[in-house]
Amino acid sequence: MLERALCLAATLNCALWPVAHAQSVPAVRAPSVEVEGESAYGPVDGYDAERSATATRTDTLIRDVPQSVQVVPRAVIEDQTAFDLIDVLENVSNVQPQDNDNSDESFVIRGFNNDTSAARDGAGFKINGSTARSDLAGVERVEVLKGPASVLYGTTDPGGMINIVSKRPLARPDYVATLTAGSFDFYRAAADASGPVTRSLRYRFNAVYERSESFRDFFVEPESVYLAPTVSWNPRPSTELIVFAEYQKTDTQLDPGLPVLPGGRIPDIPFSRYYGEAFAGFEVPVYQLRYVFEESLNDRWSLRATGAVQDSESEETRIEFRGFEDDEKTLNREARRQRTREVRYSVQNELVGKLRAGDFGHTVLAGIAYSEDRQSETDEGFELDAIDVFDPVYSATLGPRIERLSFDQELDALGLYVQDQIRVSQAWILVAGLRFDRYHRSDRFRGGDIGDLDAKVRDRAFSPRLGAVYQPAEWLSVYANTARSFRPQIGVQQSGIGADAERGRQIEAGIKFDLFDNRASATLSVFDIRKENVLTTDPGQANFVLQTGEQRSRGVEIDIAGDIAPGLKVIANAALLDAVVVEDPVIAKGTDAVNAPRLSGRFWGIYRFRGEPLSGLTLGAGLTAVSNRNGNLFEPYNVPGYVRLDAVIAYRLNHRIQFSLNFKNVTDKQYINSAGSNAVYPGAPFSVFGKVELRL
């Protein structure tokens, strides 16, 4: 599969080459070549991003987009010493972690689970949780497009989409080494090297080695390696080819969390206590290759071809809780051993034009996308000794095998899409888009209670989006949009028919405005999202599903980022959310969505001293607040809210050396970060991380 994708990419680039040079016209600079000012694909000066390509797939001012788009730049990641997406996305309103068992990343965006809609550079969607957590060493910015995004990306969740924008090669030599050490024997060494090879060829290479213990009483020290070479080739100002490669290997202990008693009570146990076994681990190497080819045909038209291939093979053994005995101290457990192999590739070809028709200005986008996903999985269940939660004794071994299931999936999807960004006047912008997707899904189940079953689904989906922006002043935008989404699902009904795609629709309105003499910006939005065709476990047969559910999410949110005073940078958010079940044959109507707090927010600010004698010193602090949440749809229970305080002190000795100390959970607050059906996942206690940055 990998060879096939590489051949396809090479053939595509060669095919585009003669087309791109068929006209003898003045060339224009490709979008990602370094020019003055911010690019949607490059670094942000400070905390406030002005441009993004996530919402429109064109380099567009965020204030011209009729949808909420939030950007967390590299500067925030560095100042907060963020290690993964869970840390980064706290800076975005209405984004919460779904669980925290160390295997992968999934989130709740605007009240809806988001485990399929994570993209890298706009391509290569992650279909399931078989891949490890994203290392941030090769990341330039993390962007969140709120609401349905299927019009340009196909399969997405209705709450929103996460797009990780990679670092690109630099035109000047730059070499940075970072050493970090901290609480719980945390050690991390990272290197970032970039520069030109020739006038037309550049490179960038990021490498990381990380090893640590945990505040949880793990038997195994988590360890990871990350390598990310990137090259860009500019044979002429109008042409650019960028090839990204990534390798990440993760070996970690899987965490089943803390068990929950009936009614959602947590036993009086230390938050550090681990109820797994030494053999409960997760190991996965992930290989990924992406490319971006751009060609400016003339001053109006350009071609863009992007693609990604990902190959991962994971092996994991996890411990699952199976409830307490009547004594409320004996915890029944089961072990699951899972092996997963996934290969996925996708290609997208687009034509972008900037035109005028009368008094109207148009930015037209037309594209075709094709993707394939092949996944094979075996899942075995084993008996495992119960454990006393107050006096745990470890060294249990796998008992007799309970069941063995195998699952093979093939998903092919073809999408055609068009979009027009219309500048109607100085004050009005309209954005209209439509996508048609045709997909074929084949699921093959073997073993277990479900028996031998083949389920096939062929379906098609139309995903429109319509939005308008009104700008009565240069500093103010008022916008509204409506959009739809779809997502194929894994599941079989007792009739043997595969599950239909989940459908979502949104209505959103808001304002975007600049603050403090355009040094900062804010987005205030209100929204209503409906999700239909939601799957529910069939109460008559746990291996089958029912598909009649509907959920609704509505809320208000505000995000602010930028310089609010000389030397003072801030990124902050606040949200009010009401996400509930509207209709379901099993779940009670009105049940709150899981991990979807009614109130949440974060404030983070740093102050850099400029004058003597404190020149070079930076002080910062952050406050995160989350209200109570529901922990289970079927048997709801309350997960208490929390307030957490973080801080940083940094000193730049000169332009080459900087020292920093990050303090996380300064007050040593015991809190629950996220919840599962019968377990909760605690947040880390007070932690300190020291970092030294050397720029050569």
XYZ file of C-alpha atoms in Angstrom:
696
model
C 0.000 0.000 0.000
C 2.847 2.396 0.849
C 4.561 1.751 -2.474
C 1.277 2.286 -4.302
C 0.774 5.667 -2.631
C 4.334 6.780 -3.415
C 3.927 5.813 -7.046
C 0.636 7.650 -7.217
C 2.191 10.787 -5.743
C 5.105 10.699 -8.176
C 2.812 10.130 -11.148
C 0.578 12.989 -10.092
C 3.456 15.462 -9.799
C 4.848 14.474 -13.164
C 1.427 14.783 -14.756
C 0.924 18.261 -13.378
C 4.324 19.517 -14.523
C 3.626 20.014 -18.236
C 0.193 21.465 -17.498
C 1.657 23.961 -15.085
C 4.139 25.263 -17.671
C 1.897 25.185 -20.704
C 1.372 28.962 -20.516
C 4.085 31.571 -20.815
C 2.894 34.126 -18.255
C 4.444 36.113 -15.447
C 4.887 33.827 -12.472
C 3.686 34.612 -8.975
C 5.173 33.407 -5.752
C 3.831 30.134 -4.364
C 1.867 30.653 -1.133
C 4.286 28.976 1.246
C 7.479 30.703 0.063
C 8.671 33.113 2.754
C 7.383 36.611 2.132
C 6.780 39.620 4.335
C 3.813 39.253 6.655
C 2.094 36.213 8.055
C 1.219 33.172 5.950
C -1.524 30.686 6.788
C 1.132 27.956 6.568
C 3.918 29.617 8.550
C 4.837 30.950 11.971
C 2.798 33.500 13.902
C 4.413 36.583 15.410
C 3.231 36.224 18.989
C -0.109 34.802 20.110
C -2.545 36.375 17.631
C -2.828 34.678 14.233
C -4.252 36.759 11.394
C -4.533 34.129 8.687
C -5.593 30.498 8.319
C -6.211 27.985 5.534
C -8.089 25.402 7.624
C -11.599 26.799 7.072
C -11.339 27.560 3.341
C -8.255 25.681 2.075
C -7.046 29.072 0.841
C -4.758 31.549 2.607
C -7.467 33.772 4.114
C -7.723 36.431 6.809
C -9.505 34.878 9.786
C -11.822 37.884 10.023
C -13.035 37.088 6.467
C -14.132 33.542 7.422
C -17.817 33.111 8.410
C -17.013 30.420 10.968
C -15.145 30.238 14.253
C -11.462 29.352 13.695
C -9.022 29.271 16.601
C -5.242 29.100 16.244
C -2.736 28.122 18.941
C 0.656 29.300 17.622
C 4.091 27.880 18.327
C 4.835 30.684 20.782
C 2.049 29.458 23.090
C 3.279 25.857 22.873
C 6.799 26.950 23.850
C 5.760 29.313 26.651
C 3.492 26.691 28.247
C 5.952 23.802 27.685
C 3.071 21.831 26.195
C 3.854 18.185 25.436
C 0.735 16.981 23.595
C -2.553 18.119 22.083
C -4.384 17.767 25.414
C -2.195 20.553 26.811
C -2.481 22.713 23.685
C -6.238 22.514 23.189
C -6.995 23.801 26.671
C -6.374 27.168 25.009
C -9.447 26.762 22.778
C -13.004 27.216 24.014
C -15.312 24.209 24.268
C -12.571 21.609 23.697
C -12.181 18.944 26.386
C -10.225 15.636 26.550
C -12.352 12.539 26.005
C -10.173 10.127 27.984
C -6.586 9.789 29.100
C -5.478 6.158 28.994
C -2.163 7.057 27.261
C -2.929 5.260 23.987
C -4.187 8.021 21.705
C -5.937 11.390 21.560
C -9.646 12.068 21.383
C -11.573 15.169 22.317
C -15.013 16.599 22.854
C -15.579 19.695 20.708
C -18.736 21.668 21.323
C -20.160 18.716 23.233
C -19.548 16.025 20.589
C -16.916 13.276 20.496
C -14.139 14.031 18.046
C -12.092 10.896 17.373
C -12.001 10.979 13.568
C -11.379 14.586 12.644
C -7.699 15.208 13.308
C -5.827 16.241 10.164
C -2.192 17.004 9.397
C -1.681 19.917 7.000
C -5.283 19.473 5.858
C -4.779 15.864 4.720
C -4.479 12.357 6.102
C -7.391 12.001 8.486
C -7.013 9.701 11.447
C -9.855 7.205 11.192
C -9.441 5.404 14.517
C -7.440 5.421 17.697
C -4.674 3.055 16.635
C -2.122 5.850 16.382
C -0.185 7.298 19.283
C -0.332 10.781 20.672
C 1.004 13.556 18.463
C 4.445 14.856 19.340
C 4.531 18.635 19.006
C 8.183 19.029 18.008
C 7.360 19.328 14.302
C 4.245 21.470 14.793
C 4.057 25.138 13.801
C 0.492 25.773 14.904
C -2.623 23.879 15.978
C -5.930 25.084 14.532
C -9.516 24.221 15.429
C -12.338 24.826 12.957
C -15.561 24.864 14.970
C -18.653 23.129 13.570
C -19.091 20.847 10.536
C -16.195 20.798 8.061
C -17.327 18.091 5.620
C -17.714 20.578 2.755
C -13.927 20.579 2.278
C -12.750 17.556 4.252
C -15.362 14.833 3.868
C -15.568 12.625 6.959
C -15.743 14.870 10.036
C -17.530 15.129 13.359
C -20.080 17.956 13.645
C -18.458 19.614 16.652
C -15.342 20.648 14.778
C -12.044 19.639 13.222
C -8.462 19.814 14.468
C -5.772 20.653 11.912
C -2.094 20.332 12.850
C 0.106 22.581 10.693
C 3.686 21.338 10.328
C 6.894 23.326 10.521
C 8.314 24.067 7.079
C 11.932 24.468 5.963
C 13.494 27.915 6.454
C 15.457 29.995 3.987
C 18.097 30.820 6.601
C 20.138 28.428 8.757
C 18.578 27.831 12.167
C 19.633 25.214 14.710
C 17.915 24.782 18.063
C 18.462 22.198 20.796
C 16.129 21.896 23.772
C 16.672 19.909 26.959
C 13.804 19.456 29.417
C 13.781 17.704 32.787
C 11.078 17.636 35.388
C 8.946 15.925 37.960
C 8.480 12.164 37.928
C 11.857 11.632 36.239
C 10.783 13.343 33.054
C 13.550 13.790 30.453
C 13.211 15.110 26.925
C 15.833 16.041 24.342
C 14.762 17.745 21.111
C 16.553 19.168 18.093
C 15.268 21.385 15.272
C 17.613 22.067 12.372
C 16.715 23.922 9.179
C 18.307 25.824 6.342
C 19.110 25.898 2.614
C 21.008 23.202 0.755
C 21.015 25.125 -2.518
C 19.116 28.211 -3.655
C 16.132 26.033 -4.556
C 16.368 23.245 -1.975
C 15.750 23.556 1.772
C 15.468 21.101 4.621
C 14.179 20.814 8.164
C 14.732 18.029 10.633
C 13.079 17.570 14.020
C 14.082 14.808 16.406
C 12.931 13.948 19.937
C 13.712 11.365 22.562
C 11.490 11.334 25.639
C 11.397 9.118 28.699
C 9.578 9.530 31.996
C 7.873 7.964 34.918
C 4.376 9.061 35.904
C 2.484 10.331 38.923
C 0.502 7.129 38.418
C 2.136 4.020 39.900
C 3.102 2.503 36.573
C 5.402 -0.493 36.251
C 6.766 0.688 32.906
C 8.422 4.024 32.115
C 6.788 5.531 29.002
C 9.258 6.121 26.185
C 8.939 7.664 22.732
C 11.078 8.541 19.728
C 10.066 11.062 17.067
C 11.856 11.815 13.767
C 10.527 14.259 11.176
C 12.632 15.131 8.108
C 11.158 17.652 5.653
C 12.436 19.004 2.332
C 11.122 21.767 0.088
C 12.092 22.393 -3.523
C 11.537 25.691 -5.339
C 12.904 25.330 -8.880
C 11.232 28.667 -9.761
C 9.266 31.290 -7.807
C 5.951 29.868 -9.005
C 6.635 26.241 -8.035
C 7.051 24.480 -4.728
C 7.124 20.849 -3.647
C 7.268 20.000 0.065
C 7.654 16.441 1.318
C 7.045 15.696 5.005
C 8.061 12.389 6.579
C 7.434 11.296 10.162
C 8.322 8.339 12.309
C 7.092 8.003 15.859
C 7.449 5.016 18.147
C 5.664 4.961 21.470
C 5.959 2.412 24.252
C 3.829 3.184 27.293
C 1.765 1.730 30.102
C -1.983 1.760 29.511
C -3.957 3.373 32.284
C -7.455 2.065 33.120
C -7.982 5.059 35.404
C -9.675 5.101 38.789
C -12.761 2.885 39.212
C -16.156 4.425 39.875
C -18.638 3.010 42.375
C -22.380 2.913 41.642
C -23.721 6.441 41.570
C -20.409 7.840 40.384
C -18.631 7.764 43.736
C -14.856 7.454 43.706
C -13.463 5.248 46.509
C -11.267 6.964 49.072
C -8.051 5.991 47.325
C -4.886 7.852 46.298
C -5.104 9.426 42.849
C -1.709 7.902 42.073
C -2.879 4.314 42.524
C -2.777 2.070 39.451
C -5.157 -0.867 39.027
C -3.604 -2.453 35.977
C -0.722 -4.900 35.731
C 2.840 -4.716 34.471
C 1.885 -6.374 31.175
C -0.800 -3.744 30.367
C 1.041 -1.772 27.716
C 0.782 -0.078 24.359
C 3.422 -0.180 21.637
C 3.022 1.384 18.217
C 5.326 2.589 15.462
C 3.693 5.088 13.093
C 5.063 5.980 9.657
C 3.669 8.916 7.758
C 4.516 10.574 4.469
C 2.835 13.740 3.154
C 3.417 16.021 0.204
C 2.230 19.430 -0.964
C 2.779 20.495 -4.577
C 1.826 24.037 -5.602
C 2.108 25.700 -8.972
C 1.054 29.238 -9.859
C -0.091 29.161 -13.481
C -0.433 32.925 -13.690
C -1.509 35.830 -11.504
C -5.022 34.349 -11.227
C -4.855 30.559 -11.243
C -2.869 28.017 -9.257
C -2.791 24.254 -8.845
C -2.335 22.396 -5.591
C -1.914 18.656 -5.052
C -1.671 17.191 -1.560
C -1.551 13.677 -0.258
C -0.717 11.546 2.742
C -0.010 7.918 3.534
C 0.089 6.491 7.043
C 1.070 3.028 8.198
C 0.722 1.951 11.811
C 0.738 -1.360 13.619
C -0.134 -1.356 17.297
C -0.150 -4.014 19.968
C -1.823 -3.346 23.267
C -2.982 -5.167 26.362
C -5.427 -3.218 28.483
C -7.209 -3.816 31.752
C -10.937 -3.091 31.854
C -13.039 -2.748 34.984
C -16.102 -4.973 35.332
C -17.717 -3.488 38.444
C -17.401 -3.889 42.201
C -18.566 -6.680 44.443
C -21.068 -5.809 47.176
C -18.224 -5.032 49.583
C -17.333 -2.019 47.385
C -13.652 -2.837 47.589
C -13.241 -5.916 45.389
C -12.893 -4.722 41.793
C -13.571 -7.245 39.032
C -11.332 -6.937 35.997
C -10.866 -8.314 32.524
C -7.861 -8.171 30.202
C -8.132 -7.350 26.494
C -5.334 -7.981 24.011
C -5.640 -6.123 20.738
C -3.512 -6.048 17.601
C -4.307 -3.480 14.931
C -2.793 -2.792 11.522
C -3.947 0.239 9.569
C -2.826 1.646 6.244
C -4.470 4.753 4.913
C -3.728 7.084 2.066
C -5.458 10.079 0.588
C -4.877 12.448 -2.322
C -6.436 15.811 -3.115
C -6.092 17.886 -6.270
C -7.324 21.468 -6.334
C -7.586 24.412 -8.673
C -7.697 27.877 -7.091
C -8.605 31.036 -8.988
C -8.796 34.714 -8.050
C -11.206 36.397 -10.454
C -13.361 39.458 -10.933
C -16.865 39.448 -12.385
C -18.197 42.965 -12.579
C -17.873 44.535 -9.149
C -17.510 41.168 -7.429
C -14.214 39.549 -6.477
C -14.112 35.748 -6.372
C -11.729 33.236 -4.856
C -12.829 29.979 -6.457
C -11.772 26.537 -5.260
C -12.560 23.275 -7.025
C -11.169 19.937 -5.907
C -11.316 16.169 -5.999
C -10.294 13.927 -3.104
C -9.874 10.172 -2.855
C -8.954 8.092 0.173
C -8.624 4.455 1.144
C -8.449 2.927 4.584
C -7.534 -0.682 5.324
C -7.715 -1.877 8.904
C -7.320 -5.329 10.431
C -7.859 -5.967 14.105
C -7.934 -8.938 16.467
C -9.335 -8.577 19.963
C -9.074 -11.258 22.637
C -10.623 -11.194 26.104
C -9.093 -13.000 29.094
C -10.188 -13.622 32.637
C -8.163 -11.690 35.219
C -8.094 -11.843 38.998
C -10.045 -9.201 40.907
C -8.112 -6.667 42.967
C -8.656 -5.015 46.340
C -8.710 -1.260 45.651
C -7.595 -0.434 49.218
C -4.870 -3.079 49.462
C -3.902 -4.003 45.898
C -1.763 -7.053 45.241
C -0.299 -7.222 41.759
C 1.290 -10.038 39.692
C -1.958 -11.406 38.251
C -1.557 -13.379 35.043
C -3.882 -13.817 32.104
C -6.530 -16.406 32.762
C -8.494 -18.496 30.239
C -9.472 -16.767 27.044
C -13.116 -15.641 27.092
C -13.529 -14.731 23.447
C -11.676 -13.907 20.284
C -12.945 -11.392 17.745
C -11.491 -10.317 14.438
C -12.472 -7.306 12.422
C -11.441 -6.220 8.928
C -12.514 -2.943 7.433
C -12.199 -1.408 3.990
C -13.331 2.146 3.382
C -13.066 3.891 0.021
C -14.258 7.465 -0.392
C -14.379 9.829 -3.363
C -15.302 13.480 -2.959
C -15.891 16.389 -5.331
C -16.158 19.901 -3.937
C -16.439 23.529 -5.004
C -16.277 26.750 -3.047
C -16.570 30.439 -3.847
C -15.456 33.243 -1.545
C -17.218 36.298 -2.950
C -16.229 39.854 -2.067
C -19.569 41.497 -2.814
C -18.509 44.931 -1.585
C -16.092 46.538 0.812
C -18.355 45.452 3.670
C -19.825 42.114 2.524
C -18.280 38.677 1.911
C -20.229 35.551 0.990
C -18.840 32.011 1.185
C -20.706 29.164 -0.493
C -19.552 25.577 -0.880
C -20.888 22.159 -1.796
C -19.355 18.701 -1.631
C -20.512 15.366 -2.950
C -19.052 12.220 -1.383
C -19.523 8.644 -2.438
C -18.151 6.004 -0.147
C -18.110 2.240 0.175
C -17.552 0.570 3.520
C -17.050 -3.143 4.054
C -16.880 -4.593 7.580
C -16.035 -8.245 8.193
C -16.628 -9.639 11.700
C -15.491 -13.065 12.865
C -15.978 -14.732 16.256
C -17.606 -13.728 19.524
C -21.344 -13.420 20.078
C -21.762 -11.648 16.775
C -20.644 -14.739 14.867
C -19.424 -14.502 11.282
C -20.888 -11.481 9.565
C -20.114 -9.361 6.524
C -21.707 -5.921 6.401
C -21.441 -3.593 3.434
C -22.585 0.002 3.186
C -22.674 2.075 0.018
C -23.820 5.606 0.509
C -23.460 9.139 -0.725
C -23.616 12.483 1.009
C -24.083 16.116 0.034
C -22.403 18.562 2.405
C -23.256 22.232 1.811
C -21.979 25.315 3.618
C -23.250 28.873 3.302
C -21.888 31.823 5.218
C -21.822 35.599 5.179
C -19.527 38.204 6.731
C -20.475 41.854 7.270
C -17.617 44.265 8.052
C -18.941 47.704 8.991
C -15.428 48.679 10.067
C -11.951 47.309 9.442
C -11.725 46.086 13.042
C -15.135 44.376 13.152
C -16.725 41.371 11.397
C -20.230 40.054 11.964
C -20.813 36.572 10.534
C -23.321 33.746 10.226
C -23.144 30.283 8.684
C -24.951 27.016 8.235
C -23.167 23.767 7.413
C -23.589 19.981 7.393
C -21.350 17.020 8.136
C -21.282 13.244 7.751
C -19.244 10.416 9.239
C -19.331 6.682 8.341
C -19.631 4.502 11.435
C -18.592 1.021 12.558
C -21.509 -1.095 13.702
C -24.007 -3.756 12.633
C -27.702 -3.940 13.420
C -29.316 -7.252 14.322
C -30.784 -7.351 10.821
C -27.212 -7.673 9.525
C -27.298 -4.237 7.912
C -24.304 -2.021 8.503
C -24.714 1.317 10.242
C -25.516 4.365 8.152
C -23.378 7.472 8.370
C -23.882 9.892 11.202
C -25.206 13.271 10.004
C -24.760 16.696 11.570
C -25.982 20.217 10.886
C -25.125 23.571 12.434
C -26.343 27.155 12.606
C -23.783 29.623 13.952
C -23.457 33.386 14.287
C -20.850 35.592 15.854
C -18.609 38.611 15.791
C -14.863 38.937 15.337
C -13.153 42.112 16.453
C -9.707 43.586 16.980
C -8.625 44.978 20.341
C -5.894 47.218 21.738
C -5.019 49.020 18.491
C -5.137 45.762 16.474
C -2.615 44.011 18.719
C -5.173 41.385 19.761
C -8.335 39.813 18.367
C -11.420 38.062 19.713
C -14.212 35.809 18.423
C -17.602 35.631 20.118
C -19.922 32.950 18.723
C -23.282 31.320 19.394
C -24.227 27.987 17.829
C -26.773 25.201 17.605
C -25.672 21.764 16.323
C -27.784 18.638 15.780
C -26.361 15.152 15.276
C -28.522 12.330 13.891
C -28.134 8.581 13.230
C -26.260 8.227 16.519
C -25.355 4.638 17.394
C -26.434 3.040 20.675
C -25.551 -0.421 21.976
C -28.486 -2.768 21.453
C -29.717 -3.771 24.950
C -30.787 -7.154 23.582
C -27.364 -7.955 22.121
C -24.286 -5.995 23.161
C -22.381 -6.692 19.939
C -25.072 -5.049 17.792
C -26.199 -1.447 17.576
C -29.377 0.580 17.283
C -29.356 3.679 15.117
C -32.127 6.068 16.040
C -30.324 8.500 18.328
C -30.171 12.289 18.117
C -28.096 14.706 20.158
C -28.101 18.484 20.350
C -25.468 20.997 21.406
C -25.865 24.749 21.773
C -23.754 27.348 23.458
C -21.847 30.610 23.602
C -18.074 30.942 23.518
C -15.405 33.610 23.330
C -11.710 33.348 22.449
C -9.153 36.157 22.816
C -5.463 36.218 21.852
C -2.763 38.839 21.396
C -0.888 41.699 23.080
C -3.090 43.627 25.484
C -0.238 45.895 26.608
C 3.442 46.336 25.705
C 5.184 43.122 26.767
C 1.940 41.424 27.933
C 0.623 38.543 25.786
C -2.625 36.739 26.518
C -4.600 33.782 25.170
C -7.927 33.166 26.893
C -11.335 31.598 26.375
C -14.668 31.041 28.103
C -17.655 28.891 27.136
C -21.215 28.127 28.123
C -22.462 24.793 26.742
C -25.677 22.777 26.796
C -25.154 19.392 25.099
C -27.829 16.732 25.670
C -29.454 13.632 24.247
C -32.625 14.553 22.332
C -33.787 11.094 21.291
C -32.524 7.576 21.987
C -34.146 4.143 22.527
C -31.912 3.391 25.518
C -30.532 6.650 26.926
C -32.889 8.947 28.822
C -33.925 12.096 27.005
C -32.142 15.160 28.364
C -29.043 13.263 29.541
C -25.969 15.491 29.404
C -23.214 14.596 26.961
C -20.095 13.014 28.487
C -17.103 15.261 29.270
C -19.066 18.339 28.209
C -19.023 20.865 31.084
C -21.667 23.577 31.204
C -19.003 26.165 32.044
C -15.313 26.132 31.125
C -12.520 28.551 30.375
C -8.853 29.353 30.530
C -6.683 32.425 30.914
C -2.972 32.392 30.148
C -0.750 35.453 30.130
C 2.953 36.266 30.131
C 4.813 39.516 30.705
C 8.261 40.113 29.220
C 10.267 42.811 30.970
C 11.985 45.159 28.563
C 14.000 47.665 30.570
C 16.899 47.172 32.923
C 17.522 45.670 35.391
C 14.931 42.949 34.526
C 15.467 42.816 30.775
C 15.256 39.206 29.576
C 12.957 38.082 32.397
C 9.489 36.638 31.641
C 6.778 35.867 34.178
C 3.515 34.124 33.337
C 0.512 32.389 34.830
C -2.518 30.453 33.683
C -5.858 29.591 35.240
C -8.016 26.712 33.942
C -11.594 26.231 35.153
C -14.014 23.411 34.327
C -17.448 22.888 35.889
C -19.145 19.586 36.738
C -19.577 17.101 33.895
C -21.450 13.894 33.207
C -19.346 10.721 33.165
C -21.679 8.162 31.545
C -24.592 8.322 29.104
C -26.242 5.069 30.211
C -25.798 5.479 33.972
C -25.075 9.189 34.454
C -22.866 10.340 37.306
C -21.367 13.655 38.259
C -17.675 14.370 37.682
C -16.650 17.298 39.904
C -15.273 20.463 38.358
C -11.923 22.033 39.158
C -9.753 25.135 38.981
C -6.042 24.683 38.211
C -3.250 27.223 38.429
C -0.094 27.078 36.280
C 2.885 29.438 36.124
C 6.159 30.063 34.288
C 9.345 31.992 34.888
C 11.880 32.334 32.074
C 15.091 34.232 31.484
C 16.746 34.881 28.139
C 20.470 35.257 28.732
C 21.086 36.330 25.136
C 19.728 35.549 21.680
C 21.202 32.043 21.899
C 20.310 30.813 25.403
C 17.060 30.792 27.368
C 16.159 29.096 30.649
C 12.602 28.461 31.840
C 10.738 26.815 34.713
C 7.119 25.769 34.220
C 4.982 25.026 37.266
C 1.842 23.008 36.580
C -0.969 22.657 39.111
C 0.740 25.049 41.505
C -1.775 24.470 44.322
C -1.480 20.661 43.994
C -5.208 20.385 43.317
C -6.690 16.878 43.112
C -8.943 16.893 40.071
C -10.461 14.676 37.393
C -9.279 15.493 33.897
C -11.776 13.298 31.998
C -14.152 10.390 32.453
C -15.027 7.081 30.816
C -18.031 4.813 31.245
C -16.874 3.269 34.541
C -13.599 5.035 35.263
C -12.194 8.520 35.695
C -8.747 9.831 34.808
C -7.039 12.115 37.330
C -4.990 15.149 36.396
C -1.344 15.406 37.378
C -0.399 16.876 40.782
C 2.041 19.741 41.258
C 4.839 19.359 38.707
C 7.914 21.357 37.728
C 9.662 21.262 34.363
C 12.971 22.985 33.671
C 13.951 23.729 30.078
C 17.117 24.999 28.438
C 16.997 26.229 24.858
C 20.219 26.586 22.875
C 20.150 28.321 19.502
C 23.311 27.830 17.477
